């Protein structure tokens, strides 16, 4: 394989995370495909995401890396959610420095050259509720709806007041800086579905009461 052929092969991969096995199959003509992959890492043509998972450098692919797509591939199945998704939708004002996701696997954390990625494990019954595919610059990734992201955040926080509506409202407005008026416009059916199969049922029930009272 000539240098131009190598470059074209990497460009065809684009900015989609790729396994080491696939890379070795692309460079199978080499005596040691493993060494070829290591050489591409040393020259910066490849970026290592974790053991056995890589992405082509933007300088080579000509495409910007999608942190959301990386998060989906880094630990699958998973979808972007909680604080990162709430910030994405403009429900919380603070910038989020860690990409938060939900998975059916065990909870995990990863850190690589791109940033920090955290995953919270949930049940297989809870997982598929309120997920959608979002397209950004030709890249599609899985992310929670605003309603599911809010539920996931509540599940993730160590302490959320479970009894008093006033305390829950204060948690939203003072701790999370979420406007109650924004909560009013959410789809209660998704929150109700999460309540039926998820944890913290009292908290989600109070969230539904707050939504109903605000309307």
C-alpha positions as semicolon CSV with decimal commas, in nm:
position;residue;x (nm);y (nm);z (nm)
1;X;0,000;0,000;0,000
2;X;0,144;0,335;-0,106
3;X;0,137;0,644;0,121
4;X;-0,139;0,792;-0,097
5;X;-0,344;0,472;-0,065
6;X;-0,295;0,480;0,313
7;X;-0,413;0,840;0,324
8;X;-0,720;0,764;0,113
9;X;-0,808;0,465;0,332
10;X;-0,797;0,682;0,643
11;X;-1,001;0,956;0,477
12;X;-1,271;0,702;0,389
13;X;-1,305;0,617;0,759
14;X;-1,376;0,984;0,827
15;X;-1,447;1,084;1,187
16;X;-1,628;0,767;1,292
17;X;-1,449;0,577;1,574
18;X;-1,301;0,252;1,444
19;X;-1,180;-0,066;1,609
20;X;-0,823;-0,187;1,600
21;X;-0,945;-0,501;1,425
22;X;-1,086;-0,303;1,135
23;X;-0,769;-0,096;1,107
24;X;-0,559;-0,412;1,095
25;X;-0,783;-0,552;0,822
26;X;-0,730;-0,232;0,620
27;X;-0,353;-0,265;0,656
28;X;-0,345;-0,644;0,621
29;X;-0,083;-0,623;0,342
30;X;0,178;-0,518;0,597
31;X;0,390;-0,780;0,767
32;X;0,274;-0,644;1,104
33;X;-0,055;-0,450;1,089
34;X;-0,021;-0,387;1,465
35;X;0,305;-0,202;1,413
36;X;0,148;-0,002;1,131
37;X;-0,133;0,112;1,363
38;X;0,124;0,209;1,627
39;X;0,318;0,405;1,367
40;X;0,003;0,595;1,268
41;X;-0,054;0,678;1,635
42;X;0,301;0,808;1,677
43;X;0,267;1,035;1,374
44;X;-0,068;1,168;1,498
45;X;-0,265;1,033;1,204
46;X;-0,470;0,826;1,447
47;X;-0,600;0,922;1,792
48;X;-0,645;0,654;2,059
49;X;-0,978;0,671;2,242
50;X;-0,928;0,362;2,456
51;X;-0,771;0,021;2,415
52;X;-0,879;-0,112;2,076
53;X;-1,070;0,200;1,968
54;X;-0,933;0,481;1,752
55;X;-1,039;0,779;1,543
56;X;-0,868;0,938;1,246
57;X;-0,712;1,278;1,315
58;X;-0,917;1,571;1,179
59;X;-0,607;1,689;0,991
60;X;-0,620;1,365;0,793
61;X;-0,994;1,304;0,761
62;X;-1,078;1,667;0,695
63;X;-1,371;1,635;0,936
64;X;-1,414;1,772;1,288
65;X;-1,439;1,515;1,564
66;X;-1,784;1,470;1,717
67;X;-1,752;1,432;2,093
68;X;-2,109;1,301;2,104
69;X;-2,037;1,031;1,845
70;X;-1,718;0,938;2,030
71;X;-1,917;0,905;2,352
72;X;-2,168;0,673;2,181
73;X;-1,888;0,448;2,055
74;X;-1,661;0,461;2,358
75;X;-1,902;0,253;2,567
76;X;-2,196;0,102;2,384
77;X;-2,489;0,081;2,397
78;X;-2,521;0,432;2,534
79;X;-2,676;0,771;2,469
80;X;-2,582;1,127;2,571
81;X;-2,786;1,248;2,867
82;X;-2,808;1,415;3,209
83;X;-2,609;1,736;3,257
84;X;-2,447;1,738;2,912
85;X;-2,781;1,695;2,734
86;X;-2,952;1,950;2,959
87;X;-2,683;2,202;2,866
88;X;-2,722;2,104;2,499
89;X;-3,092;2,193;2,517
90;X;-3,025;2,516;2,706
91;X;-3,203;2,400;3,022
92;X;-2,901;2,467;3,244
93;X;-2,671;2,766;3,193
94;X;-2,337;2,632;3,312
95;X;-2,087;2,481;3,072
96;X;-2,041;2,106;3,123
97;X;-1,686;1,973;3,102
98;X;-1,769;1,602;3,116
99;X;-1,986;1,421;2,864
100;X;-2,248;1,231;3,062
101;X;-2,417;0,925;2,915
102;X;-2,649;0,640;3,011
103;X;-2,588;0,273;2,933
104;X;-2,729;-0,073;3,006
105;X;-2,377;-0,179;3,110
106;X;-2,200;-0,115;3,440
107;X;-2,127;0,248;3,529
108;X;-1,787;0,355;3,396
109;X;-1,563;0,656;3,344
110;X;-1,312;0,715;3,067
111;X;-1,057;0,988;3,012
112;X;-0,856;1,035;2,695
113;X;-0,694;1,312;2,494
114;X;-1,038;1,442;2,393
115;X;-1,186;1,476;2,742
116;X;-1,379;1,301;3,019
117;X;-1,669;1,065;2,961
118;X;-1,894;0,917;3,232
119;X;-2,160;0,647;3,198
120;X;-2,435;0,551;3,440
121;X;-2,586;0,205;3,420
122;X;-2,965;0,164;3,414
123;X;-3,206;-0,122;3,356
124;X;-3,285;-0,249;3,007
125;X;-3,651;-0,151;3,061
126;X;-3,565;0,210;3,147
127;X;-3,291;0,260;2,887
128;X;-3,489;0,296;2,558
129;X;-3,742;0,551;2,684
130;X;-3,704;0,901;2,541
131;X;-3,403;0,858;2,311
132;X;-3,362;1,020;1,974
133;X;-3,105;1,044;1,695
134;X;-2,968;1,392;1,634
135;X;-2,785;1,499;1,319
136;X;-2,502;1,752;1,336
137;X;-2,273;1,832;1,043
138;X;-2,352;1,502;0,875
139;X;-2,295;1,296;1,191
140;X;-2,579;1,117;1,369
141;X;-2,559;1,033;1,737
142;X;-2,797;0,915;2,010
143;X;-2,908;1,161;2,276
144;X;-3,184;1,176;2,537
145;X;-3,484;1,398;2,483
146;X;-3,500;1,694;2,726
147;X;-3,750;1,499;2,939
148;X;-3,534;1,187;2,959
149;X;-3,222;1,393;3,026
150;X;-3,401;1,557;3,320
151;X;-3,508;1,216;3,457
152;X;-3,154;1,080;3,412
153;X;-3,011;1,378;3,596
154;X;-3,249;1,323;3,885
155;X;-3,151;0,952;3,895
156;X;-2,783;1,045;3,893
157;X;-2,782;1,312;4,165
158;X;-2,703;1,169;4,507
159;X;-2,960;1,376;4,692
160;X;-3,281;1,508;4,546
161;X;-3,560;1,605;4,790
162;X;-3,820;1,327;4,747
163;X;-4,118;1,457;4,944
164;X;-4,175;1,833;4,931
165;X;-4,272;2,001;4,603
166;X;-4,126;2,326;4,732
167;X;-3,793;2,155;4,804
168;X;-3,784;1,998;4,459
169;X;-3,859;2,333;4,298
170;X;-3,578;2,489;4,500
171;X;-3,345;2,211;4,387
172;X;-3,425;2,287;4,022
173;X;-3,399;2,663;4,053
174;X;-3,116;2,704;4,307
175;X;-2,899;2,394;4,269
176;X;-2,944;2,319;3,898
177;X;-3,054;2,669;3,788
178;X;-3,333;2,524;3,577
179;X;-3,623;2,758;3,508
180;X;-3,952;2,605;3,624
181;X;-4,121;2,764;3,322
182;X;-3,898;2,551;3,096
183;X;-4,005;2,238;3,281
184;X;-4,369;2,329;3,217
185;X;-4,323;2,273;2,841
186;X;-4,183;1,921;2,870
187;X;-4,366;1,605;2,762
188;X;-4,510;1,450;3,077
189;X;-4,570;1,114;2,905
190;X;-4,195;1,047;2,882
191;X;-4,145;1,134;3,249
192;X;-4,438;0,911;3,344
193;X;-4,290;0,623;3,144
194;X;-3,958;0,671;3,326
195;X;-4,137;0,675;3,661
196;X;-4,312;0,346;3,585
197;X;-3,989;0,149;3,535
198;X;-3,717;0,363;3,699
199;X;-3,599;0,450;4,049
200;X;-3,687;0,755;4,261
201;X;-4,056;0,722;4,179
202;X;-4,151;0,979;4,445
203;X;-3,921;1,237;4,291
204;X;-4,060;1,183;3,942
205;X;-4,415;1,186;4,074
206;X;-4,346;1,524;4,234
207;X;-4,192;1,645;3,908
208;X;-4,519;1,559;3,731
209;X;-4,712;1,748;4,000
210;X;-4,492;2,053;3,951
211;X;-4,552;2,037;3,576
212;X;-4,928;2,005;3,624
213;X;-4,936;2,289;3,875
214;X;-4,738;2,516;3,643
215;X;-4,976;2,470;3,350
